[in-house]
Short mmCIF file of C-alpha atoms in Angstrom, two decimals:
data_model
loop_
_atom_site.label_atom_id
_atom_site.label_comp_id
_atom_site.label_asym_id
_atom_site.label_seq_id
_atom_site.Cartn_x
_atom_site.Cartn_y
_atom_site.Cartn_z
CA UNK A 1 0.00 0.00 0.00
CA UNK A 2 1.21 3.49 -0.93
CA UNK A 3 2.20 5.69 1.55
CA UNK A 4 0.01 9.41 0.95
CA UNK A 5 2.27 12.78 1.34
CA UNK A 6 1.80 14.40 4.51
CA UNK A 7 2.63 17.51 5.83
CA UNK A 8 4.29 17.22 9.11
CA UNK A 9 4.35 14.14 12.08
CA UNK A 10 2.42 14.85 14.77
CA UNK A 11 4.41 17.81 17.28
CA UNK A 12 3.66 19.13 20.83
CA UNK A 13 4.60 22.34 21.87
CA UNK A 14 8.66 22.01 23.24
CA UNK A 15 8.36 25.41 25.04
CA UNK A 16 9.35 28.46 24.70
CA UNK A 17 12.77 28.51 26.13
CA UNK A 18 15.28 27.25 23.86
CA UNK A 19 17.25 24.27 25.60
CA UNK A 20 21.07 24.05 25.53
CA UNK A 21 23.03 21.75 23.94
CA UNK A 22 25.17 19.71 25.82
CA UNK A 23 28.68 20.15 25.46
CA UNK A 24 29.84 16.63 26.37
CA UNK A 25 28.12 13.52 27.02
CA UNK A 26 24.79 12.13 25.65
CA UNK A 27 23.08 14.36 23.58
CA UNK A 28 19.78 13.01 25.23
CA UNK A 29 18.64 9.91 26.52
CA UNK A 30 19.76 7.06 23.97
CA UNK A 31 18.47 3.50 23.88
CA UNK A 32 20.22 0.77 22.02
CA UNK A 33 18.57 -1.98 20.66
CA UNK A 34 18.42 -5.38 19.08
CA UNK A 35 16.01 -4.35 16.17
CA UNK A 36 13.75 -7.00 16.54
CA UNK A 37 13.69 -7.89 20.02
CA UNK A 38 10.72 -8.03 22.38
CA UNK A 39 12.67 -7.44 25.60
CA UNK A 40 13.79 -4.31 24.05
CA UNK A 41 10.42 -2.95 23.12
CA UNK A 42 9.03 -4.57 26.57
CA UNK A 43 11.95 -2.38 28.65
CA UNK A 44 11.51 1.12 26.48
CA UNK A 45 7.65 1.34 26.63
CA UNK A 46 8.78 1.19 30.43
CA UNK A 47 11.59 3.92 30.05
CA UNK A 48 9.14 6.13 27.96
CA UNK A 49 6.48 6.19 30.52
CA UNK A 50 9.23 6.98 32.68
CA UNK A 51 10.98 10.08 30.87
CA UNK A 52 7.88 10.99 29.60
CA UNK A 53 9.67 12.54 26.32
CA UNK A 54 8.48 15.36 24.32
CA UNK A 55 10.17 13.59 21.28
CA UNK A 56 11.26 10.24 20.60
CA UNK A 57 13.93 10.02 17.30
CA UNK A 58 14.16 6.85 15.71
CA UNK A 59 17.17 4.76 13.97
CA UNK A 60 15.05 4.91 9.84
CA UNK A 61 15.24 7.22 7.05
CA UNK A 62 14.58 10.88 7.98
CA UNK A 63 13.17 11.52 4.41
CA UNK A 64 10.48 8.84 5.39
CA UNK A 65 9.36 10.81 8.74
CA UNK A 66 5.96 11.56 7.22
CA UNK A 67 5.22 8.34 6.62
CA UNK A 68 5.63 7.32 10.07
CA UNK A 69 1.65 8.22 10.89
CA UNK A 70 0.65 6.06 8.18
CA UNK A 71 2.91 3.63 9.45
CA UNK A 72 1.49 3.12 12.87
CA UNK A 73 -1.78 3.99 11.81
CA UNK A 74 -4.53 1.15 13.32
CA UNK A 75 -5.36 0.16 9.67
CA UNK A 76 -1.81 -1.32 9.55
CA UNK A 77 -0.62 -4.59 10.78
CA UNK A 78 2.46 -5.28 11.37
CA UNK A 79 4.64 -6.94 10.14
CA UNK A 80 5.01 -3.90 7.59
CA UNK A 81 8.12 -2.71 5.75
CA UNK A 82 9.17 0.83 4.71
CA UNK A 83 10.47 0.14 1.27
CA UNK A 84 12.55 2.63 -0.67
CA UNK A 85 13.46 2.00 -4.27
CA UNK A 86 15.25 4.05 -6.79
CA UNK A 87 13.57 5.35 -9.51
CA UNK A 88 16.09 4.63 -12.17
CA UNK A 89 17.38 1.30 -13.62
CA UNK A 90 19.59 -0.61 -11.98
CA UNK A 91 16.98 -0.60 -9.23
CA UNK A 92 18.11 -0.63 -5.56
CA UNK A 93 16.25 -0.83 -3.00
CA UNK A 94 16.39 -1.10 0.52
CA UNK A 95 13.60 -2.52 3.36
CA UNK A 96 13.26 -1.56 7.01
CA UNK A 97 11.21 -4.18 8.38
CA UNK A 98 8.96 -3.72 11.65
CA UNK A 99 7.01 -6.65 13.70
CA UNK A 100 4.62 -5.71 16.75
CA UNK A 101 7.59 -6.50 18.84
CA UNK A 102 9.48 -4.34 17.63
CA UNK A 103 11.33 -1.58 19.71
CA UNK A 104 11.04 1.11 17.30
CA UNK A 105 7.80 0.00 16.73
CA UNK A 106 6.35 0.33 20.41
CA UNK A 107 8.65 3.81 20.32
CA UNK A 108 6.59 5.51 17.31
CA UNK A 109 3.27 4.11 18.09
CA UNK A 110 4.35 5.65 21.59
CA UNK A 111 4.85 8.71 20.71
CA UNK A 112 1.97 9.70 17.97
CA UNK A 113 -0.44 8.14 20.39
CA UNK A 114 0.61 11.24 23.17
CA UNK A 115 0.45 13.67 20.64
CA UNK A 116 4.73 14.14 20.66
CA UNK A 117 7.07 14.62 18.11
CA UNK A 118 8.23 11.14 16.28
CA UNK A 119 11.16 11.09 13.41
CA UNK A 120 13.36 8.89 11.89
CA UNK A 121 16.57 10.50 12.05
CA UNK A 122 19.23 8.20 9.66
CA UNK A 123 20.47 9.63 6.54
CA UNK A 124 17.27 9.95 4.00
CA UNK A 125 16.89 6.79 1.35
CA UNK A 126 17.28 9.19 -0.86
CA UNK A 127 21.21 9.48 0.06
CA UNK A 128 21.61 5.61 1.48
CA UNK A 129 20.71 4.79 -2.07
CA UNK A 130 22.91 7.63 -4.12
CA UNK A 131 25.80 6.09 -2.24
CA UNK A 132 27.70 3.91 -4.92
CA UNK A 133 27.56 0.24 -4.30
CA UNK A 134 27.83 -3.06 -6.59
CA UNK A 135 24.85 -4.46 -5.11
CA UNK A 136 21.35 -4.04 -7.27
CA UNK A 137 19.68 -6.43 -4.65
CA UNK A 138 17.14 -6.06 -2.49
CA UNK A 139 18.45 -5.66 1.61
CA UNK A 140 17.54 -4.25 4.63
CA UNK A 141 19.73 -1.89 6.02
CA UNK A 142 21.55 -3.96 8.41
CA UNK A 143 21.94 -7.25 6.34
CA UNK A 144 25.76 -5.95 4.81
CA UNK A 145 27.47 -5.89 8.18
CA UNK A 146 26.19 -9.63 8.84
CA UNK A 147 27.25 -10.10 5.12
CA UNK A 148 30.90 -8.44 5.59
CA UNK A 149 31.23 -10.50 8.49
CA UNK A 150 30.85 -13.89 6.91
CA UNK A 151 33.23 -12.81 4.03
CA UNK A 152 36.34 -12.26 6.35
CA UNK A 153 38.76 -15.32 5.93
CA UNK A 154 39.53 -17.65 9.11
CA UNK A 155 43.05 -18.21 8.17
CA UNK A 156 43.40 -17.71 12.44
CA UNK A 157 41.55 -17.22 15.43
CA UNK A 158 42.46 -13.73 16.04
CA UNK A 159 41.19 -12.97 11.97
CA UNK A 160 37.85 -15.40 13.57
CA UNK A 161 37.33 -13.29 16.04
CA UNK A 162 38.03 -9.51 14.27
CA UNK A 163 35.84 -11.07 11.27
CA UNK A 164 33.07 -12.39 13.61
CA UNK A 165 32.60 -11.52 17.19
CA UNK A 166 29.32 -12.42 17.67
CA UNK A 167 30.20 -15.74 17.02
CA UNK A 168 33.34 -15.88 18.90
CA UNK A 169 31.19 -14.13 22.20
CA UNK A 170 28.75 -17.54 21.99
CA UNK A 171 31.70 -19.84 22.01
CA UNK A 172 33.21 -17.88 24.68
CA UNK A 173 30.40 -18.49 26.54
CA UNK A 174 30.07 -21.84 26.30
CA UNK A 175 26.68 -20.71 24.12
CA UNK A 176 25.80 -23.07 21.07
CA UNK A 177 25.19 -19.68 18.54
CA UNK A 178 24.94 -15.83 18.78
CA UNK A 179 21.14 -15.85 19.23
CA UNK A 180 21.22 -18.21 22.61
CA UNK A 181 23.96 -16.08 23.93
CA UNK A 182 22.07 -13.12 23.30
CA UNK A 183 18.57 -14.56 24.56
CA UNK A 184 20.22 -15.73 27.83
CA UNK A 185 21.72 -12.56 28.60
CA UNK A 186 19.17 -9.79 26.93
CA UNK A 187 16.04 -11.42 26.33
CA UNK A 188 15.20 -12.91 30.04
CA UNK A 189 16.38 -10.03 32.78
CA UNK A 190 12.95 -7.22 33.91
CA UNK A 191 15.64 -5.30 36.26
CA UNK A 192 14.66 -1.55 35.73
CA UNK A 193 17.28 -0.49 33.07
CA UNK A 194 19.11 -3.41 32.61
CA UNK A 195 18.28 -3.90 29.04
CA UNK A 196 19.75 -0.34 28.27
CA UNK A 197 22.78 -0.51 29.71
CA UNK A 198 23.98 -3.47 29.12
CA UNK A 199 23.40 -2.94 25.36
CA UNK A 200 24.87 0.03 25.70
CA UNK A 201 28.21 -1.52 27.02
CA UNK A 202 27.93 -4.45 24.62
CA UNK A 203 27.81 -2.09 21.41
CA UNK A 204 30.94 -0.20 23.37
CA UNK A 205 32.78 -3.08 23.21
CA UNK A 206 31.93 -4.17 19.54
CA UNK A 207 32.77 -0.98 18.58
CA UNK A 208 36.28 -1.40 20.04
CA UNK A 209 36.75 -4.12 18.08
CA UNK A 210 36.83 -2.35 14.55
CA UNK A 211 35.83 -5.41 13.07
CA UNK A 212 34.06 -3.52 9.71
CA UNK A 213 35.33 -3.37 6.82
CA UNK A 214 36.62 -0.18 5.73
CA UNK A 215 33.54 0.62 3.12
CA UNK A 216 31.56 -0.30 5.60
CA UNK A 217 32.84 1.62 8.29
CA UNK A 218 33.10 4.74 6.49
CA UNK A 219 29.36 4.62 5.93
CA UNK A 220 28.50 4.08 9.54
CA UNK A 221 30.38 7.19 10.62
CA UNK A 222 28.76 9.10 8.37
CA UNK A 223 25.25 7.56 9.13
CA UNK A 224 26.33 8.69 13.14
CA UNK A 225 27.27 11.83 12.05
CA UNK A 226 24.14 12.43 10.30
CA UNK A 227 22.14 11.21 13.54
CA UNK A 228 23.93 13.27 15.55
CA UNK A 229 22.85 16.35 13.52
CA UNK A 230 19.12 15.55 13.47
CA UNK A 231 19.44 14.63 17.68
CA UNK A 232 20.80 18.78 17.72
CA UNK A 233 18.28 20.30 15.90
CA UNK A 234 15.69 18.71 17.37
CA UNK A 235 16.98 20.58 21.03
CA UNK A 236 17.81 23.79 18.94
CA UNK A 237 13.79 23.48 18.14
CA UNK A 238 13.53 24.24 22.17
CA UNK A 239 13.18 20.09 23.39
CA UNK A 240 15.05 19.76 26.34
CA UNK A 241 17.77 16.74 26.32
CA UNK A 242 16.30 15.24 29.21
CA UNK A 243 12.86 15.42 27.65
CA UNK A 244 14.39 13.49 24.47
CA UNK A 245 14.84 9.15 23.65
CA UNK A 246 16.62 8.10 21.22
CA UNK A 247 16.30 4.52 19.72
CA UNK A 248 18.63 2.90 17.63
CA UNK A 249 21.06 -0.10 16.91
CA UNK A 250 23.32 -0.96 20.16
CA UNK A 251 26.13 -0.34 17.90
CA UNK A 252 25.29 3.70 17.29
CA UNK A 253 24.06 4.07 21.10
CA UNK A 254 27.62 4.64 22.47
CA UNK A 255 28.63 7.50 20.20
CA UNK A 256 25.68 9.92 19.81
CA UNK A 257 27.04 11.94 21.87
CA UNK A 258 28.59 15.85 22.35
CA UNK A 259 32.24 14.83 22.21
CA UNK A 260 31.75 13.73 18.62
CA UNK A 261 31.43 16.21 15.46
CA UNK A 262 27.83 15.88 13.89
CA UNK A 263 27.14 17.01 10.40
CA UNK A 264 27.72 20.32 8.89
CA UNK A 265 25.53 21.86 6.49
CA UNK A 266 28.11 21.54 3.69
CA UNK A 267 28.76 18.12 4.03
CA UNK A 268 25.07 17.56 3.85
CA UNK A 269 25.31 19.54 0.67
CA UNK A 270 27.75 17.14 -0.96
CA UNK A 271 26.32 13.84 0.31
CA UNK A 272 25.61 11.50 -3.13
CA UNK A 273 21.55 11.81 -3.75
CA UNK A 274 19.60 9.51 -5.99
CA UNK A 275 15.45 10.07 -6.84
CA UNK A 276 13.62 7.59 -4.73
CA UNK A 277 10.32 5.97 -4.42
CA UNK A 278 8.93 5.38 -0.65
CA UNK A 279 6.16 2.88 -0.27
CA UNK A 280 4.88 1.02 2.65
CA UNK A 281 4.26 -2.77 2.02
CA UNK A 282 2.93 -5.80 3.75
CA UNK A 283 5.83 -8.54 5.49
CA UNK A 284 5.59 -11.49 6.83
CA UNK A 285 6.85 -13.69 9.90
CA UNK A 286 8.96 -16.07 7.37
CA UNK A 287 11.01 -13.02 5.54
CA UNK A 288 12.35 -11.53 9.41
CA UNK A 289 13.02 -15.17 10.29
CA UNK A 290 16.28 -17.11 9.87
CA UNK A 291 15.31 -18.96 7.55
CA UNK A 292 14.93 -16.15 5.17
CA UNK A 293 18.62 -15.27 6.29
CA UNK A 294 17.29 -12.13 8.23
CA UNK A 295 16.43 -13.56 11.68
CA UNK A 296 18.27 -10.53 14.06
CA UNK A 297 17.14 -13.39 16.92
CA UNK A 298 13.72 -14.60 14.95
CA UNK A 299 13.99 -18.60 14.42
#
């Protein structure tokens, strides 16, 4: 089903003070996630009611933020994908898939429902897409790093491990794969805010690892960058950073901060652009499963 052209997501009034941006540390309350896991969304509907946010910024393509009421509108059942597709041959495309469990799922349906600002906040489609690659396949926007990972050769253990940590963690742990590792330690524990910060550790100590591959790296700084940007305007607009969640991948959560360099407005003005088409289309259970060779923890 198409998605129709709206004017603006849904806002709330921020105040009339303009906030200050923080000159170190977060640049508001971040929560890292596994994208499709149901602890996740079970502890941030928690940590929302909690903060009580007057926005909520999402890990998805900021060119796609109008779509986001049509998204979570009651006429659509999940699961749902926001597809984006270029509009000239070869065609690319690229999926972000959503289930009912979801955490950025709960987080948007969150935040329209109370009347408060909801955006996506990674670079647009529109730019994700200009970006040269030799893929013309179909993928969701995660699916390269998994893909990088199994290309790295195993000539040794430390290569192994660089190439793959998630699978080196499980065997560490005496776990049988990555997803029974992770639904031991994530999936099980209700402690208040133990979801959150142990993700946000675990993506600190991925991240340590530099275990991308350069291509690959280069466009995940420059996806940060870009969220990092979007997180500032949004308190320039007069939202307090204590009245702002972020949700994204565990992997970003550590770093969208004020000691790193967002954006500038002339490197947005050189990023690589390409004319898209966004739609909104129906999923299913089998395609975010493992057998599809999705899964992010869905057997």
């Amino acid at each position: 089903m198409a998605a129709k052209k709206a004017k603006s997501t849904a806002t709330t009034d921020a105040g009339t003070t303009s906030a200050t941006l923080p000159t170190s540390g977060p640049l508001a309350h971040v929560f890292g996630v596994r994208h499709l896991s149901p602890m996740g969304a079970w502890h941030l509907e928690r940590f929302l009611e909690k903060i009580d946010p007057t926005a909520v910024l999402v890990e998805g393509p900021s060119d796609a933020s109008d779509e986001i009421q049509y998204l979570i509108d009651e006429k659509t059942k999940p699961p749902v994908a926001l597809l984006s597709f270029t509009q000239k041959r070869p065609v690319r495309s690229v999926l972000y898939p959503l289930a009912a469990y979801s955490p950025e799922w709960v987080a948007l349906r969150w935040a329209l429902g109370r009347n408060r600002v909801a955006r996506f906040i990674d670079l647009p489609s529109e730019v994700f897409l200009g970006q040269s690659s030799s893929e013309d396949e179909e993928c969701t926007h995660e699916d390269a790093a998994e893909e990088e990972a199994e290309a790295v050769p195993e000539e040794t253990d430390t290569q192994r491990y660089l190439g793959d940590p998630y699978t080196a963690i499980a065997e560490l742990s005496g776990e049988p794969d990555h997803d029974g590792w992770w639904e031991r330690h994530f999936e099980h524990s209700t402690e208040e805010d133990s979801y959150r910060l142990s993700i946000f550790e675990f993506g600190k100590q991925l991240r340590a690892l530099e275990y991308e591959q350069p291509a690959r790296r280069a466009q995940t700084l420059l996806r940060e960058a870009y969220m990092r940007r979007k997180i500032r305007q949004t308190i320039t607009e007069g939202h307090d950073p204590s009245k702002i969640v972020v949700v994204c991948g565990a992997f970003h959560a550590p770093v969208l901060n004020a000691d790193e360099p967002a954006m500038s407005d002339d490197e947005v003005a050189k990023l690589p652009r390409t004319a898209v088409t966004r739609t909104l289309m129906p999923y299913s259970y089998f395609r975010l499963s493992s057998q599809s060779g999705y899964g992010a923890g869905n057997k």
